[in-house]
Amino acid sequence: MKIAIETQWSTAEIYLQGAHITRFEKKGDAPLLFLSGESEFIKGKPIRGGVPIIFPWFGGREGFPAHGLARTSEWDLEETSLLATGVVTLRFRLPTIDPLDADFVVHVGDQLTMELIVKNAGAQEATFETCFHTYFQIGEIYSISIKGLTGCSYYDKVLGGVFTETQESIHIMNEVDRVYFDTTAAVEIIDTQLRRKILVTKSGSNSTVVWNPWIEKSQRMPDFGDEEYLQMVCVESGNVANDRITLAPDSKANLKVEVSSEPLL
Ligand code: BG6
């Protein structure tokens, strides 16, 4: 099932499978989120694009689905409200992944605000990873630059190894799959073709992942168009690998990400 939301500033669509936002579009602007034309929308298969919620693990795990169980699980819609400001808020709950309870709260307005609140309902410490795997729509990969990660250490999954980001502005010219560690900084995507700047601000997050599959990986992915790497980039906010979270019994972790855009002057 899909929920459609309209506010005075924007429209959005969210599937109950994965509590997965597939669309956020400000009126008069190009969509902010990329959604693949090849995405399959089959029960139990991840949707390709939008904002997959990655939880309770990031990446592969032997014998289990990649990127955790949350993105292919049916979430329950627990609450909807229209605030006096005109912002629409929805709260979803994931059936317990023992011992973790997860709520996803989304605020749709002039910007998109997402919160993942995880509680350890068990009697022992629990460790897990979280990530909003946000796919952004861009004019063309050659006309964007990504700012905010200078000086950060990252694990490069393509080259293998840990490096330090030396660029002020990151330009993507090949396959990029990097996990930046220990960074709470906001990230900007400057798009000179769509003439806009996307701003991703976050709290409760120490990792930022930047991903573009480029040509060969795009061809290998059955639910992604061969040329679609040109129109998207993932800038993901969460807590993965060494930044994973350990929670004491009865305590909570809150990952919050705000996505906004403004025209480039
Ligand atoms: C990224 C990972 O976050 O997600 C990549 O860093 C991975 O390694 C990508 O290929 C897509 O994953 P999936 O499971 O949605 O195909």
PDB file of C-alpha atoms and ligand atoms in Angstrom:
ATOM      1  CA  MET A   1       0.000   0.000   0.000  1.00  0.00           C
ATOM      2  CA  LYS A   2       1.138   3.506  -0.837  1.00  0.00           C
ATOM      3  CA  ILE A   3       0.254   6.726   1.003  1.00  0.00           C
ATOM      4  CA  ALA A   4       0.109  10.004  -0.946  1.00  0.00           C
ATOM      5  CA  ILE A   5       0.584  13.322   0.856  1.00  0.00           C
ATOM      6  CA  GLU A   6       0.064  16.849  -0.381  1.00  0.00           C
ATOM      7  CA  THR A   7       0.992  19.977   1.532  1.00  0.00           C
ATOM      8  CA  GLN A   8       0.998  23.619   0.446  1.00  0.00           C
ATOM      9  CA  TRP A   9       4.697  23.236  -0.448  1.00  0.00           C
ATOM     10  CA  SER A  10       5.162  19.685  -1.634  1.00  0.00           C
ATOM     11  CA  THR A  11       3.920  16.193  -2.487  1.00  0.00           C
ATOM     12  CA  ALA A  12       5.237  12.903  -1.145  1.00  0.00           C
ATOM     13  CA  GLU A  13       4.570   9.172  -1.469  1.00  0.00           C
ATOM     14  CA  ILE A  14       5.377   6.490   1.110  1.00  0.00           C
ATOM     15  CA  TYR A  15       4.973   2.707   0.852  1.00  0.00           C
ATOM     16  CA  LEU A  16       4.108   0.671   3.943  1.00  0.00           C
ATOM     17  CA  GLN A  17       6.707  -1.852   2.792  1.00  0.00           C
ATOM     18  CA  GLY A  18       9.873  -0.468   4.292  1.00  0.00           C
ATOM     19  CA  ALA A  19       8.066   2.760   5.382  1.00  0.00           C
ATOM     20  CA  HIS A  20       9.771   3.681   2.164  1.00  0.00           C
ATOM     21  CA  ILE A  21       9.497   7.255   0.875  1.00  0.00           C
ATOM     22  CA  THR A  22       9.566   7.030  -2.916  1.00  0.00           C
ATOM     23  CA  ARG A  23       8.781  10.605  -3.741  1.00  0.00           C
ATOM     24  CA  PHE A  24       9.306  14.082  -2.339  1.00  0.00           C
ATOM     25  CA  GLU A  25       8.774  16.922  -4.722  1.00  0.00           C
ATOM     26  CA  LYS A  26       8.499  20.616  -4.005  1.00  0.00           C
ATOM     27  CA  LYS A  27       5.868  22.410  -6.066  1.00  0.00           C
ATOM     28  CA  GLY A  28       7.418  23.972  -9.165  1.00  0.00           C
ATOM     29  CA  ASP A  29      10.690  22.039  -8.741  1.00  0.00           C
ATOM     30  CA  ALA A  30      12.115  18.759 -10.084  1.00  0.00           C
ATOM     31  CA  PRO A  31      11.703  15.753  -7.719  1.00  0.00           C
ATOM     32  CA  LEU A  32      14.279  15.757  -4.929  1.00  0.00           C
ATOM     33  CA  LEU A  33      14.358  11.975  -4.717  1.00  0.00           C
ATOM     34  CA  PHE A  34      15.390   9.649  -7.520  1.00  0.00           C
ATOM     35  CA  LEU A  35      13.226   6.580  -8.170  1.00  0.00           C
ATOM     36  CA  SER A  36      14.377   4.028 -10.757  1.00  0.00           C
ATOM     37  CA  GLY A  37      12.064   3.390 -13.714  1.00  0.00           C
ATOM     38  CA  GLU A  38      13.106  -0.281 -13.374  1.00  0.00           C
ATOM     39  CA  SER A  39      12.161  -0.665  -9.705  1.00  0.00           C
ATOM     40  CA  GLU A  40      10.005  -3.760  -9.354  1.00  0.00           C
ATOM     41  CA  PHE A  41       7.578  -2.993  -6.495  1.00  0.00           C
ATOM     42  CA  ILE A  42       7.283  -6.690  -5.641  1.00  0.00           C
ATOM     43  CA  LYS A  43       6.408  -7.683  -2.086  1.00  0.00           C
ATOM     44  CA  GLY A  44       9.561  -8.658  -0.232  1.00  0.00           C
ATOM     45  CA  LYS A  45      11.937  -7.025  -2.770  1.00  0.00           C
ATOM     46  CA  PRO A  46      13.616  -3.702  -2.027  1.00  0.00           C
ATOM     47  CA  ILE A  47      12.411  -0.633  -3.926  1.00  0.00           C
ATOM     48  CA  ARG A  48      15.223   0.981  -5.950  1.00  0.00           C
ATOM     49  CA  GLY A  49      15.290   4.675  -5.107  1.00  0.00           C
ATOM     50  CA  GLY A  50      13.702   7.094  -2.656  1.00  0.00           C
ATOM     51  CA  VAL A  51      14.749   6.481   0.945  1.00  0.00           C
ATOM     52  CA  PRO A  52      15.300   2.834   1.880  1.00  0.00           C
ATOM     53  CA  ILE A  53      15.604   2.511   5.657  1.00  0.00           C
ATOM     54  CA  ILE A  54      18.633   0.364   6.388  1.00  0.00           C
ATOM     55  CA  PHE A  55      18.321  -1.396   9.745  1.00  0.00           C
ATOM     56  CA  PRO A  56      19.454  -3.359  11.788  1.00  0.00           C
ATOM     57  CA  TRP A  57      22.536  -3.970   9.652  1.00  0.00           C
ATOM     58  CA  PHE A  58      24.163  -2.205   6.723  1.00  0.00           C
ATOM     59  CA  GLY A  59      25.601  -4.146   3.765  1.00  0.00           C
ATOM     60  CA  GLY A  60      25.724  -7.917   3.444  1.00  0.00           C
ATOM     61  CA  ARG A  61      25.198 -10.544   6.147  1.00  0.00           C
ATOM     62  CA  GLU A  62      25.606 -14.201   5.351  1.00  0.00           C
ATOM     63  CA  GLY A  63      22.262 -15.982   4.999  1.00  0.00           C
ATOM     64  CA  PHE A  64      20.251 -12.762   5.411  1.00  0.00           C
ATOM     65  CA  PRO A  65      19.055 -10.004   3.066  1.00  0.00           C
ATOM     66  CA  ALA A  66      21.532  -7.223   2.276  1.00  0.00           C
ATOM     67  CA  HIS A  67      21.002  -3.964   4.201  1.00  0.00           C
ATOM     68  CA  GLY A  68      18.812  -5.498   6.922  1.00  0.00           C
ATOM     69  CA  LEU A  69      15.203  -6.506   7.341  1.00  0.00           C
ATOM     70  CA  ALA A  70      13.534  -3.102   7.673  1.00  0.00           C
ATOM     71  CA  ARG A  71      13.409  -2.126   4.002  1.00  0.00           C
ATOM     72  CA  THR A  72      11.411  -5.202   2.967  1.00  0.00           C
ATOM     73  CA  SER A  73       9.198  -5.470   6.072  1.00  0.00           C
ATOM     74  CA  GLU A  74       5.624  -4.175   6.292  1.00  0.00           C
ATOM     75  CA  TRP A  75       5.538  -1.291   8.776  1.00  0.00           C
ATOM     76  CA  ASP A  76       2.377  -0.218  10.608  1.00  0.00           C
ATOM     77  CA  LEU A  77       1.086   3.305  10.179  1.00  0.00           C
ATOM     78  CA  GLU A  78       0.446   4.354  13.790  1.00  0.00           C
ATOM     79  CA  GLU A  79      -0.361   8.041  13.553  1.00  0.00           C
ATOM     80  CA  THR A  80      -0.989  10.855  11.087  1.00  0.00           C
ATOM     81  CA  SER A  81      -1.363  14.526  11.920  1.00  0.00           C
ATOM     82  CA  LEU A  82      -1.633  17.880  10.242  1.00  0.00           C
ATOM     83  CA  LEU A  83       0.162  20.520  12.286  1.00  0.00           C
ATOM     84  CA  ALA A  84      -1.080  24.122  12.514  1.00  0.00           C
ATOM     85  CA  THR A  85       1.982  25.075  10.438  1.00  0.00           C
ATOM     86  CA  GLY A  86       0.673  22.953   7.523  1.00  0.00           C
ATOM     87  CA  VAL A  87       3.323  20.241   7.973  1.00  0.00           C
ATOM     88  CA  VAL A  88       2.017  16.644   7.733  1.00  0.00           C
ATOM     89  CA  THR A  89       3.525  14.123  10.164  1.00  0.00           C
ATOM     90  CA  LEU A  90       3.273  10.333   9.976  1.00  0.00           C
ATOM     91  CA  ARG A  91       4.587   7.758  12.403  1.00  0.00           C
ATOM     92  CA  PHE A  92       5.309   4.174  11.404  1.00  0.00           C
ATOM     93  CA  ARG A  93       6.300   1.231  13.591  1.00  0.00           C
ATOM     94  CA  LEU A  94       8.332  -1.769  12.532  1.00  0.00           C
ATOM     95  CA  PRO A  95       7.301  -5.120  14.057  1.00  0.00           C
ATOM     96  CA  THR A  96       9.923  -5.775  16.768  1.00  0.00           C
ATOM     97  CA  ILE A  97      13.231  -7.201  15.577  1.00  0.00           C
ATOM     98  CA  ASP A  98      14.076  -8.719  18.900  1.00  0.00           C
ATOM     99  CA  PRO A  99      15.082  -6.868  21.090  1.00  0.00           C
ATOM    100  CA  LEU A 100      14.785  -3.658  19.049  1.00  0.00           C
ATOM    101  CA  ASP A 101      11.674  -1.514  18.565  1.00  0.00           C
ATOM    102  CA  ALA A 102      11.893   0.987  15.713  1.00  0.00           C
ATOM    103  CA  ASP A 103       9.663   3.966  14.914  1.00  0.00           C
ATOM    104  CA  PHE A 104       9.979   6.068  11.792  1.00  0.00           C
ATOM    105  CA  VAL A 105       8.588   9.589  11.909  1.00  0.00           C
ATOM    106  CA  VAL A 106       8.376  11.641   8.735  1.00  0.00           C
ATOM    107  CA  HIS A 107       7.474  15.321   8.463  1.00  0.00           C
ATOM    108  CA  VAL A 108       6.433  16.556   5.021  1.00  0.00           C
ATOM    109  CA  GLY A 109       6.476  20.301   4.414  1.00  0.00           C
ATOM    110  CA  ASP A 110       8.792  22.688   2.627  1.00  0.00           C
ATOM    111  CA  GLN A 111      11.476  20.203   3.586  1.00  0.00           C
ATOM    112  CA  LEU A 112      11.508  16.509   4.346  1.00  0.00           C
ATOM    113  CA  THR A 113      12.427  15.499   7.882  1.00  0.00           C
ATOM    114  CA  MET A 114      12.953  11.849   8.819  1.00  0.00           C
ATOM    115  CA  GLU A 115      13.561  10.319  12.234  1.00  0.00           C
ATOM    116  CA  LEU A 116      14.388   6.738  13.104  1.00  0.00           C
ATOM    117  CA  ILE A 117      13.993   6.081  16.807  1.00  0.00           C
ATOM    118  CA  VAL A 118      15.306   2.729  18.004  1.00  0.00           C
ATOM    119  CA  LYS A 119      14.707   1.417  21.524  1.00  0.00           C
ATOM    120  CA  ASN A 120      16.417  -1.534  23.133  1.00  0.00           C
ATOM    121  CA  ALA A 121      13.489  -3.354  24.777  1.00  0.00           C
ATOM    122  CA  GLY A 122      15.677  -6.267  25.870  1.00  0.00           C
ATOM    123  CA  ALA A 123      17.568  -7.019  29.066  1.00  0.00           C
ATOM    124  CA  GLN A 124      21.045  -6.949  27.497  1.00  0.00           C
ATOM    125  CA  GLU A 125      23.071  -4.481  25.437  1.00  0.00           C
ATOM    126  CA  ALA A 126      22.211  -4.545  21.734  1.00  0.00           C
ATOM    127  CA  THR A 127      24.308  -3.489  18.738  1.00  0.00           C
ATOM    128  CA  PHE A 128      22.957  -2.446  15.325  1.00  0.00           C
ATOM    129  CA  GLU A 129      23.471  -0.169  12.313  1.00  0.00           C
ATOM    130  CA  THR A 130      21.107   2.443  10.874  1.00  0.00           C
ATOM    131  CA  CYS A 131      21.049   4.397   7.638  1.00  0.00           C
ATOM    132  CA  PHE A 132      18.717   6.491   5.496  1.00  0.00           C
ATOM    133  CA  HIS A 133      19.904   5.332   2.071  1.00  0.00           C
ATOM    134  CA  THR A 134      18.687   8.492   0.319  1.00  0.00           C
ATOM    135  CA  TYR A 135      18.747   8.539  -3.500  1.00  0.00           C
ATOM    136  CA  PHE A 136      18.813  12.116  -4.833  1.00  0.00           C
ATOM    137  CA  GLN A 137      17.615  13.184  -8.266  1.00  0.00           C
ATOM    138  CA  ILE A 138      20.217  15.277 -10.059  1.00  0.00           C
ATOM    139  CA  GLY A 139      20.428  16.968 -13.483  1.00  0.00           C
ATOM    140  CA  GLU A 140      23.505  15.008 -14.536  1.00  0.00           C
ATOM    141  CA  ILE A 141      26.273  13.344 -12.545  1.00  0.00           C
ATOM    142  CA  TYR A 142      28.932  15.454 -14.342  1.00  0.00           C
ATOM    143  CA  SER A 143      27.298  18.684 -13.179  1.00  0.00           C
ATOM    144  CA  ILE A 144      27.171  18.073  -9.444  1.00  0.00           C
ATOM    145  CA  SER A 145      29.633  18.540  -6.642  1.00  0.00           C
ATOM    146  CA  ILE A 146      29.343  17.337  -3.068  1.00  0.00           C
ATOM    147  CA  LYS A 147      30.569  19.485  -0.202  1.00  0.00           C
ATOM    148  CA  GLY A 148      30.955  18.961   3.530  1.00  0.00           C
ATOM    149  CA  LEU A 149      33.233  15.936   3.790  1.00  0.00           C
ATOM    150  CA  THR A 150      36.689  17.525   3.502  1.00  0.00           C
ATOM    151  CA  GLY A 151      39.161  16.104   6.012  1.00  0.00           C
ATOM    152  CA  CYS A 152      37.002  13.055   6.841  1.00  0.00           C
ATOM    153  CA  SER A 153      38.363   9.511   6.802  1.00  0.00           C
ATOM    154  CA  TYR A 154      36.524   7.071   4.592  1.00  0.00           C
ATOM    155  CA  TYR A 155      36.565   3.432   3.734  1.00  0.00           C
ATOM    156  CA  ASP A 156      36.610   3.091  -0.052  1.00  0.00           C
ATOM    157  CA  LYS A 157      34.705  -0.070  -1.008  1.00  0.00           C
ATOM    158  CA  VAL A 158      35.790   0.196  -4.663  1.00  0.00           C
ATOM    159  CA  LEU A 159      39.539   0.640  -4.074  1.00  0.00           C
ATOM    160  CA  GLY A 160      39.650  -1.194  -0.730  1.00  0.00           C
ATOM    161  CA  GLY A 161      41.354   0.764   2.083  1.00  0.00           C
ATOM    162  CA  VAL A 162      40.955   3.831   4.242  1.00  0.00           C
ATOM    163  CA  PHE A 163      41.712   7.291   2.856  1.00  0.00           C
ATOM    164  CA  THR A 164      41.272  10.935   3.883  1.00  0.00           C
ATOM    165  CA  GLU A 165      39.080  13.211   1.817  1.00  0.00           C
ATOM    166  CA  THR A 166      41.253  16.004   0.462  1.00  0.00           C
ATOM    167  CA  GLN A 167      38.768  17.541  -1.996  1.00  0.00           C
ATOM    168  CA  GLU A 168      36.734  20.638  -1.059  1.00  0.00           C
ATOM    169  CA  SER A 169      34.175  19.597  -3.673  1.00  0.00           C
ATOM    170  CA  ILE A 170      33.774  15.951  -4.638  1.00  0.00           C
ATOM    171  CA  HIS A 171      33.114  15.325  -8.346  1.00  0.00           C
ATOM    172  CA  ILE A 172      31.998  11.845  -9.350  1.00  0.00           C
ATOM    173  CA  MET A 173      33.657  10.521 -12.503  1.00  0.00           C
ATOM    174  CA  ASN A 174      33.597   6.759 -11.831  1.00  0.00           C
ATOM    175  CA  GLU A 175      32.091   4.193  -9.453  1.00  0.00           C
ATOM    176  CA  VAL A 176      32.024   5.646  -5.954  1.00  0.00           C
ATOM    177  CA  ASP A 177      31.148   3.631  -2.849  1.00  0.00           C
ATOM    178  CA  ARG A 178      32.547   5.282   0.262  1.00  0.00           C
ATOM    179  CA  VAL A 179      31.704   5.175   3.934  1.00  0.00           C
ATOM    180  CA  TYR A 180      32.833   8.409   5.629  1.00  0.00           C
ATOM    181  CA  PHE A 181      33.372   7.937   9.362  1.00  0.00           C
ATOM    182  CA  ASP A 182      33.055  10.151  12.418  1.00  0.00           C
ATOM    183  CA  THR A 183      31.241  12.905  10.596  1.00  0.00           C
ATOM    184  CA  THR A 184      28.209  14.759  11.858  1.00  0.00           C
ATOM    185  CA  ALA A 185      28.560  17.487   9.207  1.00  0.00           C
ATOM    186  CA  ALA A 186      25.825  18.640   6.850  1.00  0.00           C
ATOM    187  CA  VAL A 187      26.387  17.796   3.175  1.00  0.00           C
ATOM    188  CA  GLU A 188      25.509  19.947   0.174  1.00  0.00           C
ATOM    189  CA  ILE A 189      24.886  18.703  -3.341  1.00  0.00           C
ATOM    190  CA  ILE A 190      25.427  21.568  -5.761  1.00  0.00           C
ATOM    191  CA  ASP A 191      23.626  20.866  -9.040  1.00  0.00           C
ATOM    192  CA  THR A 192      24.535  23.362 -11.751  1.00  0.00           C
ATOM    193  CA  GLN A 193      22.233  21.746 -14.327  1.00  0.00           C
ATOM    194  CA  LEU A 194      19.040  21.816 -12.224  1.00  0.00           C
ATOM    195  CA  ARG A 195      20.371  25.048 -10.722  1.00  0.00           C
ATOM    196  CA  ARG A 196      19.672  24.017  -7.166  1.00  0.00           C
ATOM    197  CA  LYS A 197      21.456  23.113  -3.979  1.00  0.00           C
ATOM    198  CA  ILE A 198      20.283  20.161  -1.898  1.00  0.00           C
ATOM    199  CA  LEU A 199      21.138  20.369   1.777  1.00  0.00           C
ATOM    200  CA  VAL A 200      21.284  17.270   3.986  1.00  0.00           C
ATOM    201  CA  THR A 201      21.563  18.055   7.696  1.00  0.00           C
ATOM    202  CA  LYS A 202      21.601  15.407  10.361  1.00  0.00           C
ATOM    203  CA  SER A 203      21.831  14.579  14.037  1.00  0.00           C
ATOM    204  CA  GLY A 204      22.443  11.256  15.782  1.00  0.00           C
ATOM    205  CA  SER A 205      24.541  10.160  12.801  1.00  0.00           C
ATOM    206  CA  ASN A 206      28.298   9.641  12.592  1.00  0.00           C
ATOM    207  CA  SER A 207      28.548   8.103   9.116  1.00  0.00           C
ATOM    208  CA  THR A 208      27.858   9.459   5.639  1.00  0.00           C
ATOM    209  CA  VAL A 209      27.878   7.098   2.655  1.00  0.00           C
ATOM    210  CA  VAL A 210      28.326   8.344  -0.910  1.00  0.00           C
ATOM    211  CA  TRP A 211      27.363   5.920  -3.666  1.00  0.00           C
ATOM    212  CA  ASN A 212      27.045   5.955  -7.432  1.00  0.00           C
ATOM    213  CA  PRO A 213      27.185   2.554  -9.217  1.00  0.00           C
ATOM    214  CA  TRP A 214      28.515   3.987 -12.502  1.00  0.00           C
ATOM    215  CA  ILE A 215      28.326   2.052 -15.788  1.00  0.00           C
ATOM    216  CA  GLU A 216      29.115  -1.628 -15.192  1.00  0.00           C
ATOM    217  CA  LYS A 217      27.356  -2.000 -11.865  1.00  0.00           C
ATOM    218  CA  SER A 218      24.284  -0.252 -13.324  1.00  0.00           C
ATOM    219  CA  GLN A 219      24.241  -2.856 -16.098  1.00  0.00           C
ATOM    220  CA  ARG A 220      24.454  -5.660 -13.545  1.00  0.00           C
ATOM    221  CA  MET A 221      21.569  -4.416 -11.383  1.00  0.00           C
ATOM    222  CA  PRO A 222      18.277  -5.836 -12.733  1.00  0.00           C
ATOM    223  CA  ASP A 223      16.154  -3.142 -11.067  1.00  0.00           C
ATOM    224  CA  PHE A 224      18.177  -0.167 -12.293  1.00  0.00           C
ATOM    225  CA  GLY A 225      18.410   1.320 -15.805  1.00  0.00           C
ATOM    226  CA  ASP A 226      21.752   1.143 -17.605  1.00  0.00           C
ATOM    227  CA  GLU A 227      21.920   4.932 -17.917  1.00  0.00           C
ATOM    228  CA  GLU A 228      20.244   5.885 -14.661  1.00  0.00           C
ATOM    229  CA  TYR A 229      23.547   6.373 -12.834  1.00  0.00           C
ATOM    230  CA  LEU A 230      23.698   9.699 -14.670  1.00  0.00           C
ATOM    231  CA  GLN A 231      20.627  11.058 -12.861  1.00  0.00           C
ATOM    232  CA  MET A 232      21.228   9.972  -9.263  1.00  0.00           C
ATOM    233  CA  VAL A 233      23.565  10.067  -6.344  1.00  0.00           C
ATOM    234  CA  CYS A 234      23.125   8.516  -2.906  1.00  0.00           C
ATOM    235  CA  VAL A 235      24.192  10.590   0.075  1.00  0.00           C
ATOM    236  CA  GLU A 236      23.278   8.390   3.016  1.00  0.00           C
ATOM    237  CA  SER A 237      23.209   9.353   6.683  1.00  0.00           C
ATOM    238  CA  GLY A 238      23.488   6.849   9.491  1.00  0.00           C
ATOM    239  CA  ASN A 239      25.708   4.868  11.807  1.00  0.00           C
ATOM    240  CA  VAL A 240      27.474   2.009  10.080  1.00  0.00           C
ATOM    241  CA  ALA A 241      30.551  -0.205  10.514  1.00  0.00           C
ATOM    242  CA  ASN A 242      32.731   1.262  13.301  1.00  0.00           C
ATOM    243  CA  ASP A 243      30.058   3.897  13.937  1.00  0.00           C
ATOM    244  CA  ARG A 244      27.440   1.237  14.711  1.00  0.00           C
ATOM    245  CA  ILE A 245      25.344   1.831  17.806  1.00  0.00           C
ATOM    246  CA  THR A 246      25.383  -0.089  21.080  1.00  0.00           C
ATOM    247  CA  LEU A 247      22.378   0.588  23.298  1.00  0.00           C
ATOM    248  CA  ALA A 248      21.952  -0.263  26.964  1.00  0.00           C
ATOM    249  CA  PRO A 249      18.629  -1.885  27.952  1.00  0.00           C
ATOM    250  CA  ASP A 250      15.707   0.532  27.889  1.00  0.00           C
ATOM    251  CA  SER A 251      17.653   3.293  26.097  1.00  0.00           C
ATOM    252  CA  LYS A 252      16.991   4.903  22.715  1.00  0.00           C
ATOM    253  CA  ALA A 253      18.919   6.182  19.695  1.00  0.00           C
ATOM    254  CA  ASN A 254      17.496   8.848  17.406  1.00  0.00           C
ATOM    255  CA  LEU A 255      18.708   9.361  13.846  1.00  0.00           C
ATOM    256  CA  LYS A 256      17.320  12.565  12.342  1.00  0.00           C
ATOM    257  CA  VAL A 257      17.871  13.854   8.812  1.00  0.00           C
ATOM    258  CA  GLU A 258      16.496  16.962   7.126  1.00  0.00           C
ATOM    259  CA  VAL A 259      16.508  17.333   3.367  1.00  0.00           C
ATOM    260  CA  SER A 260      15.881  20.731   1.831  1.00  0.00           C
ATOM    261  CA  SER A 261      16.666  22.537  -1.390  1.00  0.00           C
ATOM    262  CA  GLU A 262      17.123  26.061  -2.644  1.00  0.00           C
ATOM    263  CA  PRO A 263      17.746  27.590  -6.058  1.00  0.00           C
ATOM    264  CA  LEU A 264      21.338  28.338  -7.025  1.00  0.00           C
ATOM    265  CA  LEU A 265      21.834  32.035  -7.507  1.00  0.00           C
TER     266      LEU A 265
HETATM  267  C1  BG6 B   1      25.267   1.291  -0.750  1.00  0.00           C
HETATM  268  C2  BG6 B   1      26.436   0.394  -0.523  1.00  0.00           C
HETATM  269  O1  BG6 B   1      24.909   1.912   0.443  1.00  0.00           O
HETATM  270  O2  BG6 B   1      24.163   0.527  -1.231  1.00  0.00           O
HETATM  271  C3  BG6 B   1      26.781  -0.285  -1.835  1.00  0.00           C
HETATM  272  O3  BG6 B   1      27.531   1.134  -0.012  1.00  0.00           O
HETATM  273  C4  BG6 B   1      25.578  -1.026  -2.379  1.00  0.00           C
HETATM  274  O4  BG6 B   1      27.862  -1.161  -1.639  1.00  0.00           O
HETATM  275  C5  BG6 B   1      24.412  -0.057  -2.479  1.00  0.00           C
HETATM  276  O5  BG6 B   1      25.869  -1.562  -3.657  1.00  0.00           O
HETATM  277  C6  BG6 B   1      23.117  -0.683  -3.007  1.00  0.00           C
HETATM  278  O6  BG6 B   1      22.767  -1.789  -2.266  1.00  0.00           O
HETATM  279  P1  BG6 B   1      21.510  -2.645  -2.663  1.00  0.00           P
HETATM  280  O7  BG6 B   1      21.455  -3.791  -1.678  1.00  0.00           O
HETATM  281  O8  BG6 B   1      20.301  -1.742  -2.536  1.00  0.00           O
HETATM  282  O9  BG6 B   1      21.698  -3.095  -4.090  1.00  0.00           O
END
